Coordinates of C-alpha atoms and ligand atoms in Angstrom, one line a residue:
M27 CA 109.9 81.5 99.2
G28 CA 112.7 83.8 99.9
A29 CA 112.8 87.0 102.1
Y30 CA 112.6 90.6 100.9
Q31 CA 116.1 91.1 99.7
K32 CA 116.4 94.0 97.2
R33 CA 116.6 97.4 98.8
T34 CA 113.6 99.5 97.9
K35 CA 115.3 102.5 96.2
L36 CA 112.6 103.9 94.0
F37 CA 109.4 105.3 95.4
F38 CA 107.5 104.3 92.3
D39 CA 108.6 100.7 91.6
R40 CA 109.0 100.5 87.8
D41 CA 108.2 96.7 87.5
S42 CA 105.0 97.3 89.5
L43 CA 104.0 100.2 87.3
K44 CA 104.5 98.1 84.2
F45 CA 102.6 95.2 85.7
L46 CA 99.7 97.5 86.6
W47 CA 99.6 99.1 83.2
S48 CA 99.5 95.8 81.5
Y49 CA 96.1 95.2 83.2
A50 CA 94.8 98.8 83.3
R51 CA 95.2 99.4 79.6
A52 CA 92.2 97.2 78.8
Y53 CA 90.1 99.7 80.7
R54 CA 91.3 102.8 78.9
I55 CA 87.7 104.1 78.2
N56 CA 86.7 103.8 81.9
L57 CA 90.0 105.5 82.9
I58 CA 89.3 108.4 80.5
L59 CA 85.8 108.8 82.0
A60 CA 87.4 108.7 85.5
F61 CA 90.0 111.3 84.3
I62 CA 87.2 113.6 83.1
T63 CA 85.0 113.3 86.2
S64 CA 87.8 113.7 88.6
L65 CA 89.1 116.8 86.7
I66 CA 85.7 118.5 87.0
L67 CA 85.6 117.5 90.7
A68 CA 89.1 118.9 91.2
A69 CA 88.1 122.2 89.5
M70 CA 85.1 122.5 91.8
G71 CA 87.3 122.9 94.8
G72 CA 88.6 126.1 93.2
V73 CA 85.1 127.2 92.2
L74 CA 83.9 126.9 95.8
A75 CA 86.7 129.2 97.0
W76 CA 85.9 131.7 94.2
M77 CA 82.2 131.5 95.2
L78 CA 83.0 132.4 98.8
N79 CA 85.1 135.3 97.5
K80 CA 82.1 136.6 95.5
L81 CA 79.6 136.0 98.3
V82 CA 81.7 138.1 100.8
K83 CA 82.2 140.8 98.1
D84 CA 78.4 141.0 97.3
L85 CA 77.4 141.0 100.9
S86 CA 79.9 143.9 101.6
I87 CA 78.2 145.9 98.8
S88 CA 74.5 145.1 99.5
M89 CA 73.4 142.9 102.3
T90 CA 70.1 141.7 100.8
L91 CA 68.1 138.5 101.2
E92 CA 68.1 138.1 97.5
T93 CA 71.9 138.0 97.3
V94 CA 72.0 135.4 100.2
L95 CA 69.3 133.2 98.5
F96 CA 71.1 133.5 95.1
W97 CA 74.4 132.2 96.5
A98 CA 72.7 129.6 98.6
F99 CA 71.0 128.3 95.4
I100 CA 74.4 128.3 93.6
A101 CA 76.0 126.4 96.5
L102 CA 73.2 123.8 96.5
L103 CA 73.5 123.3 92.7
L104 CA 77.2 122.9 92.9
M105 CA 76.9 120.4 95.7
L106 CA 74.3 118.4 93.7
I107 CA 76.6 118.3 90.7
K108 CA 79.6 117.4 92.9
G109 CA 77.5 114.6 94.5
I110 CA 76.5 113.1 91.2
L111 CA 80.0 113.3 89.8
T112 CA 81.4 111.7 93.0
V113 CA 79.0 108.8 92.7
V114 CA 79.9 108.3 89.0
N115 CA 83.6 108.6 89.7
R116 CA 83.5 106.1 92.5
Y117 CA 81.4 103.7 90.4
I118 CA 83.8 103.8 87.5
M119 CA 86.9 103.4 89.8
T120 CA 85.4 100.5 91.7
R121 CA 84.5 98.8 88.4
I122 CA 88.1 99.3 87.1
H123 CA 89.5 98.0 90.4
I124 CA 87.4 94.8 90.7
S125 CA 87.8 94.0 86.9
I126 CA 91.5 94.3 87.2
A127 CA 91.6 92.1 90.3
H128 CA 89.5 89.6 88.4
D129 CA 91.8 89.6 85.3
M130 CA 94.9 89.3 87.5
R131 CA 93.4 86.4 89.4
V132 CA 92.3 84.5 86.2
N133 CA 95.8 85.1 84.6
L134 CA 97.7 84.0 87.7
F135 CA 95.4 81.0 88.2
E136 CA 95.9 79.9 84.6
K137 CA 99.6 80.2 85.0
V138 CA 99.7 78.3 88.3
I139 CA 97.5 75.4 87.1
Q140 CA 99.4 75.2 83.8
S141 CA 102.7 74.9 85.6
P142 CA 104.4 71.4 85.9
I143 CA 103.7 69.2 88.9
S144 CA 107.3 69.8 90.0
F145 CA 106.3 73.5 90.6
H146 CA 103.3 72.4 92.6
N147 CA 105.4 70.0 94.6
A148 CA 107.7 72.8 95.6
S149 CA 104.8 75.2 96.5
K150 CA 102.4 75.1 99.4
T151 CA 98.8 75.1 98.4
G152 CA 98.0 77.7 101.1
H153 CA 100.7 80.0 99.8
L154 CA 99.3 79.8 96.3
S155 CA 95.7 80.4 97.4
N156 CA 96.9 83.3 99.5
S157 CA 98.5 84.9 96.5
L158 CA 95.4 84.3 94.4
L159 CA 93.1 85.9 96.9
N160 CA 95.0 88.5 99.0
D161 CA 97.9 89.5 96.9
V162 CA 95.7 90.0 93.9
K163 CA 93.3 92.1 96.0
F164 CA 96.1 94.4 97.2
A165 CA 97.9 94.5 93.9
S166 CA 94.9 95.6 91.9
A167 CA 94.1 98.4 94.4
G168 CA 97.4 100.0 93.2
V169 CA 95.7 101.2 90.0
I170 CA 93.2 103.2 92.1
E171 CA 95.9 104.6 94.4
L172 CA 98.1 105.5 91.4
F173 CA 95.2 107.2 89.8
L174 CA 94.6 109.2 93.0
A175 CA 98.2 110.0 93.7
L176 CA 99.2 110.9 90.1
W177 CA 96.0 112.5 88.8
Q178 CA 93.0 113.2 91.0
I179 CA 94.8 114.6 94.1
P180 CA 97.5 116.6 92.1
A181 CA 94.7 118.1 90.0
T182 CA 92.8 119.1 93.1
L183 CA 96.0 120.5 94.6
L184 CA 96.8 122.4 91.5
F185 CA 93.3 124.1 91.2
L186 CA 93.3 125.1 94.9
T187 CA 96.9 126.4 94.7
V188 CA 96.3 128.4 91.6
T189 CA 93.1 129.9 93.3
M190 CA 95.2 130.7 96.4
F191 CA 97.8 132.4 94.3
Y192 CA 95.1 134.4 92.5
F193 CA 93.7 135.8 95.7
N194 CA 96.8 136.1 97.8
P195 CA 100.3 135.2 96.3
L196 CA 102.1 135.8 99.6
I197 CA 100.0 133.4 101.7
A198 CA 100.0 130.9 98.8
S199 CA 103.8 130.8 98.5
T200 CA 104.2 130.5 102.3
V201 CA 101.9 127.5 102.3
C202 CA 103.7 126.0 99.3
I203 CA 107.0 125.9 101.2
L204 CA 105.5 123.1 103.3
F205 CA 104.9 120.8 100.4
P206 CA 108.5 119.6 99.9
F207 CA 108.7 118.8 103.7
L208 CA 105.6 116.8 103.5
S209 CA 106.6 114.9 100.4
I210 CA 110.1 114.0 101.7
F211 CA 108.5 112.7 104.9
V212 CA 105.8 110.7 103.1
S213 CA 108.3 109.1 100.7
R214 CA 110.5 108.0 103.6
I215 CA 107.7 106.5 105.5
S216 CA 106.3 104.8 102.3
R217 CA 109.5 103.0 101.5
L218 CA 109.7 101.6 105.1
S219 CA 106.0 100.7 104.8
R220 CA 106.5 98.7 101.6
K221 CA 109.0 96.5 103.3
A222 CA 106.8 96.1 106.4
E223 CA 103.8 95.2 104.2
F224 CA 105.8 92.7 102.3
H225 CA 106.9 90.9 105.5
Y226 CA 103.3 91.0 106.7
M227 CA 102.0 89.4 103.5
E228 CA 104.7 86.7 103.8
S229 CA 103.7 85.8 107.3
Q230 CA 100.0 85.8 106.3
A231 CA 100.8 83.4 103.5
R232 CA 102.7 81.1 105.9
L233 CA 99.8 81.1 108.3
Q234 CA 97.3 80.2 105.4
G235 CA 99.7 77.5 104.2
F236 CA 99.8 76.0 107.6
I237 CA 95.9 76.1 108.0
V238 CA 95.3 74.5 104.6
E239 CA 97.8 71.7 105.2
A240 CA 96.3 71.0 108.7
L241 CA 92.8 70.8 107.2
I242 CA 93.9 68.5 104.4
N243 CA 95.6 66.2 106.9
I244 CA 92.9 66.4 109.6
R245 CA 92.7 62.6 109.9
Q246 CA 96.4 62.1 110.5
I247 CA 96.4 65.0 112.9
K248 CA 93.6 63.4 115.0
Y249 CA 95.1 59.9 114.7
L250 CA 98.6 61.0 115.6
T251 CA 97.2 63.1 118.5
M252 CA 98.8 66.2 117.1
L253 CA 95.9 68.5 117.9
R254 CA 97.6 70.5 120.7
N255 CA 100.8 70.7 118.8
Q256 CA 99.0 72.1 115.8
V257 CA 97.1 74.7 117.9
N258 CA 100.4 75.8 119.4
E259 CA 102.0 76.1 116.0
L260 CA 99.0 78.2 114.7
N261 CA 99.4 80.4 117.8
K262 CA 103.1 80.9 117.1
K263 CA 102.5 81.7 113.4
G264 CA 99.6 83.9 114.2
K265 CA 101.7 85.9 116.7
S266 CA 104.4 86.5 114.2
M267 CA 101.7 87.7 111.8
I268 CA 100.4 90.1 114.4
D269 CA 103.9 91.5 115.0
A270 CA 104.4 92.0 111.3
R271 CA 101.0 93.7 111.0
M272 CA 101.7 96.0 113.9
R273 CA 105.0 97.1 112.4
A274 CA 103.3 98.0 109.1
T275 CA 100.3 99.6 110.9
L276 CA 102.6 101.8 113.1
L277 CA 104.4 103.1 110.0
N278 CA 101.2 103.7 108.2
A279 CA 99.6 105.4 111.2
I280 CA 102.6 107.8 111.8
A281 CA 101.9 109.4 108.4
A282 CA 98.4 110.7 109.4
P283 CA 99.3 112.8 112.6
I284 CA 102.4 114.2 111.0
S285 CA 100.5 115.3 107.9
D286 CA 97.8 116.7 110.2
L287 CA 100.5 118.6 112.2
L288 CA 101.9 120.1 109.0
S289 CA 98.4 121.0 107.8
T290 CA 97.4 122.7 111.1
T291 CA 100.7 124.6 111.1
S292 CA 100.1 125.9 107.6
I293 CA 96.5 126.9 108.6
C294 CA 97.9 128.8 111.6
V295 CA 100.5 130.5 109.4
M296 CA 97.8 131.5 106.9
V297 CA 95.6 133.0 109.6
I298 CA 98.5 135.0 111.1
L299 CA 99.5 136.3 107.7
A300 CA 95.9 137.1 106.8
Y301 CA 95.4 139.0 110.0
N302 CA 98.7 141.0 109.4
Q303 CA 97.7 141.9 105.8
L304 CA 94.2 142.9 106.8
Q305 CA 95.7 145.1 109.6
N306 CA 98.0 147.0 107.2
G307 CA 95.3 147.1 104.5
S308 CA 97.3 145.2 101.8
T309 CA 94.4 142.8 101.1
T310 CA 90.6 142.7 101.2
P311 CA 88.3 140.5 103.3
E312 CA 86.8 138.8 100.2
D313 CA 90.3 137.9 98.9
I314 CA 91.2 136.5 102.3
A315 CA 88.0 134.5 102.3
G316 CA 88.8 133.0 98.9
C317 CA 92.4 132.3 99.7
L318 CA 91.6 130.7 103.1
A319 CA 88.8 128.6 101.6
A320 CA 91.3 127.3 99.0
G321 CA 94.0 126.9 101.7
V322 CA 91.8 124.9 104.1
G323 CA 90.5 122.9 101.1
L324 CA 94.1 121.9 100.4
M325 CA 94.4 120.0 103.7
K326 CA 92.1 117.1 102.8
P327 CA 93.8 116.2 99.5
L328 CA 97.2 116.6 101.1
K329 CA 96.2 114.0 103.8
S330 CA 94.7 111.8 101.1
M331 CA 97.9 112.0 99.2
S332 CA 100.0 110.6 102.1
N333 CA 97.4 107.9 102.6
S334 CA 97.4 106.9 98.9
M335 CA 101.2 106.8 98.9
I336 CA 101.1 104.4 101.8
M337 CA 98.4 102.2 100.3
M338 CA 100.4 102.2 97.0
Q339 CA 103.3 100.6 98.9
Q340 CA 101.0 97.8 100.0
S341 CA 100.1 97.3 96.4
F342 CA 103.8 97.3 95.3
A343 CA 104.6 94.7 98.0
A344 CA 101.7 92.4 96.8
I345 CA 102.9 92.9 93.1
K346 CA 106.4 91.8 94.1
R347 CA 105.0 88.6 95.5
I348 CA 102.9 88.0 92.4
L349 CA 105.8 88.7 90.0
R350 CA 107.9 86.3 92.0
L351 CA 105.2 83.6 91.7
H352 CA 105.0 84.4 87.9
S353 CA 108.8 83.9 87.6
F354 CA 108.5 80.4 89.3
C355 CA 105.7 79.3 87.0
I356 CA 107.0 77.9 83.8
D357 CA 105.6 79.3 80.5
V358 CA 103.8 76.8 78.3
N359 CA 105.2 76.1 74.9
K360 CA 103.5 78.7 72.7
N361 CA 104.1 76.9 69.3
P362 CA 103.6 73.2 70.2
V363 CA 103.9 70.4 67.6
E364 CA 100.6 68.7 66.9
L365 CA 100.3 65.2 68.3
P366 CA 100.1 62.5 65.6
E367 CA 96.7 60.8 65.2
K368 CA 98.2 57.4 66.0
I369 CA 100.7 56.9 68.8
E370 CA 102.4 53.6 68.5
T371 CA 105.8 54.1 70.2
I372 CA 107.1 55.9 73.2
K373 CA 110.9 55.9 73.6
F374 CA 113.1 57.0 76.5
E375 CA 116.6 58.0 75.1
G376 CA 119.4 58.5 77.5
V377 CA 117.1 59.9 80.2
N378 CA 118.6 61.1 83.4
F379 CA 116.5 62.3 86.3
T380 CA 117.2 63.8 89.7
F381 CA 115.1 65.7 92.2
D382 CA 117.9 67.3 94.1
G383 CA 120.7 67.6 91.5
R384 CA 122.8 65.1 93.4
H385 CA 121.1 61.7 93.6
N386 CA 120.1 60.2 90.3
I387 CA 116.7 58.4 90.2
F388 CA 117.6 57.3 86.6
K389 CA 120.8 57.4 84.7
D390 CA 121.0 56.9 80.9
L391 CA 117.7 55.2 80.8
N392 CA 116.8 53.7 77.3
I393 CA 113.5 51.9 77.1
A394 CA 110.6 51.7 74.6
F395 CA 106.9 51.0 74.8
K396 CA 104.8 49.9 71.8
T397 CA 101.1 49.7 71.0
G398 CA 99.5 46.4 71.8
E399 CA 102.0 45.7 74.6
I400 CA 101.2 45.3 78.3
V401 CA 104.4 46.3 80.2
G402 CA 104.7 45.5 83.9
I403 CA 106.9 47.5 86.2
A404 CA 108.3 46.1 89.4
G405 CA 110.9 47.3 91.9
K406 CA 111.1 48.0 95.6
S407 CA 109.4 51.0 97.2
G408 CA 111.2 54.2 96.3
S409 CA 113.0 52.7 93.2
G410 CA 111.4 55.3 90.9
K411 CA 108.4 53.5 89.3
T412 CA 106.0 56.4 89.8
T413 CA 108.7 58.9 88.9
L414 CA 109.0 57.2 85.5
L415 CA 105.3 57.7 84.9
N416 CA 105.6 61.3 85.9
L417 CA 108.4 61.7 83.3
L418 CA 106.3 60.0 80.6
T419 CA 103.3 62.1 81.2
G420 CA 105.4 65.2 81.2
F421 CA 104.6 66.1 84.9
Y422 CA 108.4 66.2 85.6
P423 CA 110.9 67.4 83.0
C424 CA 113.9 65.1 82.3
S425 CA 117.2 66.3 83.8
A426 CA 118.9 65.0 80.6
G427 CA 118.0 63.0 77.5
K428 CA 114.6 62.9 75.9
I429 CA 111.3 61.1 75.7
L430 CA 110.0 60.6 72.1
I431 CA 106.3 60.2 71.5
Q432 CA 106.0 58.8 68.0
G433 CA 109.4 60.3 67.3
I434 CA 108.5 63.8 68.6
D435 CA 110.2 65.2 71.7
L436 CA 107.7 65.4 74.5
N437 CA 108.8 68.9 75.3
E438 CA 107.7 70.1 71.9
L439 CA 104.2 68.6 72.1
N440 CA 100.9 70.3 72.9
M441 CA 100.5 69.0 76.5
E442 CA 96.7 69.3 76.5
E443 CA 96.6 67.0 73.4
W444 CA 99.0 64.6 75.0
F445 CA 97.2 64.5 78.3
S446 CA 93.9 63.8 76.5
K447 CA 95.5 60.5 75.2
I448 CA 96.6 59.3 78.6
G449 CA 94.5 57.5 81.2
I450 CA 96.2 57.4 84.6
V451 CA 95.0 55.6 87.7
S452 CA 97.5 56.7 90.3
Q453 CA 98.4 55.2 93.6
D454 CA 96.5 57.9 95.5
A455 CA 93.6 58.2 93.1
Q456 CA 91.7 61.4 94.0
L457 CA 88.1 62.2 93.1
F458 CA 86.2 65.5 92.9
D459 CA 83.3 66.2 95.3
D460 CA 80.6 65.3 92.8
T461 CA 78.5 62.4 91.7
I462 CA 80.1 59.1 90.6
L463 CA 78.8 59.7 87.0
N464 CA 80.2 63.2 86.8
N465 CA 83.6 62.0 88.2
I466 CA 83.7 59.4 85.4
L467 CA 82.7 62.1 82.9
H468 CA 85.6 64.2 84.0
G469 CA 87.6 61.7 81.9
N470 CA 85.6 62.6 78.7
A471 CA 82.7 65.0 78.9
N472 CA 81.6 64.0 75.3
A473 CA 81.4 60.3 76.0
T474 CA 78.4 58.5 74.5
P475 CA 76.0 56.4 76.7
E476 CA 77.7 53.3 75.2
E477 CA 81.2 54.5 76.2
I478 CA 80.0 55.3 79.7
E479 CA 78.4 51.9 80.1
H480 CA 81.6 50.2 78.8
A481 CA 83.8 52.2 81.2
I482 CA 81.5 51.4 84.1
R483 CA 81.5 47.7 83.3
C484 CA 85.2 47.3 82.6
S485 CA 86.2 49.1 85.8
G486 CA 84.1 46.9 88.0
C487 CA 81.9 49.9 89.0
E488 CA 78.7 48.2 87.9
E489 CA 78.1 46.2 91.0
M490 CA 79.0 49.1 93.3
I491 CA 76.6 51.5 91.5
K492 CA 73.8 49.0 91.8
R493 CA 74.4 48.7 95.5
F494 CA 74.1 52.5 96.2
P495 CA 70.5 53.8 96.5
S496 CA 71.3 56.8 94.4
G497 CA 73.2 54.7 91.8
N498 CA 75.7 56.7 89.7
Q499 CA 74.2 59.9 91.1
T500 CA 75.8 59.1 94.5
V501 CA 78.0 62.0 95.7
V502 CA 81.5 60.8 96.6
G503 CA 82.5 63.6 99.1
E504 CA 85.7 65.7 99.2
S505 CA 88.5 63.7 97.5
G506 CA 86.1 60.8 97.4
C507 CA 86.0 60.4 101.2
F508 CA 82.5 58.7 101.2
L509 CA 83.9 55.8 99.2
S510 CA 86.3 52.9 100.2
G511 CA 89.8 52.9 98.8
G512 CA 88.9 50.1 96.3
E513 CA 85.7 51.9 95.3
K514 CA 87.6 55.1 94.7
K515 CA 90.1 53.2 92.5
R516 CA 87.3 51.7 90.5
V517 CA 85.8 55.1 89.7
A518 CA 89.3 56.3 88.8
I519 CA 89.7 53.3 86.4
A520 CA 86.3 54.1 84.8
R521 CA 87.4 57.8 84.4
A522 CA 90.7 56.6 82.7
L523 CA 89.0 54.1 80.4
I524 CA 86.4 56.5 79.1
R525 CA 89.1 58.7 77.5
P526 CA 90.1 58.3 73.9
L527 CA 93.2 56.5 75.0
A528 CA 96.6 55.8 73.5
V529 CA 98.3 55.0 76.8
L530 CA 96.8 53.5 80.0
I531 CA 98.9 53.7 83.1
L532 CA 97.8 51.7 86.2
D533 CA 100.0 52.6 89.2
E534 CA 99.0 50.1 92.0
A535 CA 95.5 50.7 90.6
T536 CA 94.1 47.3 91.6
S537 CA 96.1 46.8 94.8
E538 CA 93.1 47.6 97.0
L539 CA 90.7 45.2 95.2
D540 CA 90.0 41.6 95.9
M541 CA 91.6 39.1 93.6
K542 CA 88.3 38.3 91.7
T543 CA 87.5 41.9 90.9
E544 CA 91.2 42.6 90.0
R545 CA 91.2 39.7 87.6
A546 CA 87.9 40.7 86.0
I547 CA 89.1 44.3 85.5
L548 CA 92.5 43.2 84.0
S549 CA 91.0 40.7 81.6
D550 CA 88.6 43.4 80.3
I551 CA 91.5 45.8 79.9
L552 CA 93.4 43.0 78.0
K553 CA 90.6 43.0 75.5
M554 CA 91.3 46.6 74.6
K555 CA 95.1 46.2 74.5
N556 CA 95.5 46.1 70.7
N557 CA 95.1 49.8 70.4
L558 CA 96.9 50.8 73.6
I559 CA 100.2 50.9 75.4
V560 CA 99.4 49.6 78.8
I561 CA 101.8 50.1 81.7
I562 CA 101.0 48.3 85.0
I563 CA 103.0 49.0 88.1
S564 CA 102.6 46.5 90.9
H565 CA 104.2 44.8 93.9
R566 CA 102.0 41.7 93.3
P567 CA 103.8 39.1 91.2
E568 CA 100.5 37.5 90.0
I569 CA 99.7 40.7 88.0
F570 CA 102.7 40.1 85.7
Q571 CA 101.0 37.0 84.1
Y572 CA 99.0 39.6 82.1
C573 CA 102.1 41.4 80.8
H574 CA 104.2 40.8 77.7
H575 CA 107.4 41.8 79.6
V576 CA 108.3 43.4 82.9
L577 CA 110.8 46.2 83.7
I578 CA 112.6 45.6 87.0
F579 CA 113.8 48.8 88.7
E580 CA 116.9 48.5 90.9
N581 CA 119.4 51.1 92.1
G582 CA 118.8 53.4 89.2
N583 CA 119.0 50.6 86.6
V584 CA 116.2 49.1 84.6
N585 CA 116.3 45.5 83.5
L586 CA 113.9 43.9 81.0
M587 CA 112.5 40.4 82.0
S588 CA 110.0 37.9 80.9
P589 CA 106.8 37.8 83.0
E590 CA 107.7 34.3 84.3
N591 CA 111.2 35.4 85.5
A592 CA 109.8 38.6 86.9
Q593 CA 107.2 36.7 88.9
V594 CA 109.9 34.4 90.4
L595 CA 112.1 37.4 91.2
V596 CA 109.3 39.5 92.8
K597 CA 108.0 36.5 94.8
A598 CA 111.5 35.9 96.1
K599 CA 112.0 39.6 97.1
N600 CA 108.6 39.8 98.7
Ligands
ATP722 N1 108.6 65.3 94.8 C1 109.7 64.7 95.2 N2 110.8 65.4 95.6 C2 111.9 64.7 96.0 N3 112.0 63.4 96.0 C3 111.0 62.7 95.6 C4 109.8 63.3 95.1 N4 108.9 62.3 94.8 C5 109.6 61.1 95.0 N5 110.8 61.3 95.5 C6 111.8 60.3 95.8 O1 112.1 59.7 94.5 C7 112.3 58.3 94.8 C8 111.4 57.5 93.8 O2 110.0 57.7 94.2 P1 108.8 57.0 93.5 O3 107.6 57.6 94.0 O4 109.1 57.0 92.0 O5 109.0 55.5 94.0 P2 108.1 54.2 93.7 O6 109.1 53.3 93.0 O7 106.9 54.6 92.9 O8 107.8 53.7 95.2 P3 106.5 53.0 95.7 O9 106.5 51.6 95.3 O10 106.6 53.2 97.2 O11 105.3 53.7 95.1 C9 112.0 58.0 96.2 O12 113.3 57.9 96.9 C10 111.3 59.3 96.7 O13 111.7 59.6 98.0
MG723 MG1 104.9 54.7 93.4

């Protein structure tokens, strides 16, 4: 994933605002409630200043216990109302925040898992999980920071400024001169901060990507004695993340003391002016009390404003990463063509395919598969056998030409419908960390007991399940790590056979089995062949005796052969 390239010109990033609004608008009612509660809270700042003014005035006229108790009661009442409103406001805002984070995550997750395998091949699992967890968390916080920076804090500032002007226009206008300085400073720092936050998030994603990959490959790391090397690499990546975090933190931290300095300066200026005016009798103590209370009250929202601006940049940086991920994900076809009930032919017409744009795996490939046929595929390692299956399933898009399923272009089809008709047992069959039965049912959750039994029998799982004390309730471990390679393959075959199949693809599916089990499974599959297109990839020549014909892959060319000739050829090449 590329580096941060575009210069951040605008303080409020337009794309980020649009993105946030697309999620926030679903919570309009909550937002309106938050608007109302924060408006009342903002107005209360002015009320407190006005109250102080009244208290000083009343006390200067009659210093009685009654007056003091009356104002103490009013103050307590106001504090109680303020406390209740603050809790309600925070509750609503937190609900909006976590709901938006949830919606963003679901949406991004859906987009990521719908994307073609080519996208997943090009993306690191750790980077994707980092975006789904961290970027979404920071991005959604932007709604809260925008709410604070554009509404709650400005409303508070407005009420307090108006109060100040009401009591003492000269002091109020002097303090207001400081506002532009503060905003110029904050906007400069924020822009730098957004860039620093973006770099930090990138380094965090790299670190997570590295950790996830290391954990996935833990066996290889141990066996290849790469432990020290991995720890050193983690150390290096962690240090670069620390550097990036420190740069961002430094920029964020500078904002607080500078805004404190400006605030203290303005309080000092207010006190000097107040002293002067009281000396020459141009104001009264109660107006000074009201004006100073409002003026000092301004300092907290001013500081919160600079804090919010900085946090908002963190959100914009995270949104930039999410939007980039969205642009890499490929949209699913919104108006797909319905898959025909019966699939009897699959045709490759002039198909070209290349991974890198230079070297063609296939060039002008024209082949056809028909129901009732068992087609073998042979060819040396790396000749493109698995790639052909990835094209046929739609995992990879063709570089040119088309694949027609019962005459319909594969790109036009509803992919979910198409996948539901395919059973694949791939070279590296992976299982979920669940029971054997549930793994089989992943193929078809609505399978009847007869269909389950049939799939278990035909895949050779029966004997294995009988051997395990917990039978089909045996848990297989992460990626099926509690099972042997051959056992995993058998469960994967059962999972494929239980589907309402039109096409069955076995990619080295039986290579880890003993000859007897392999023969039993293949002859059972043969019995089902009339309603299926069966494609068997293998390096073992004996397998091709079960096929009607065999495709031999060589240097980007595909030649059709009889099973007998294919066996001779593959034996000779082995
Ligand atoms: N995701 C990928 N990105 C780039 N190149 C790839 C990718 N997957 C496979 N290749 C390359 O494409 C070629 C065909 O790979 P493929 O997996 O189809 O071979 P295969 O015939 O199935 O080999 P094997 O018999 O070893 O399974 C290989 O040269 C491989 O290096
Ligand atoms: Mg392969």
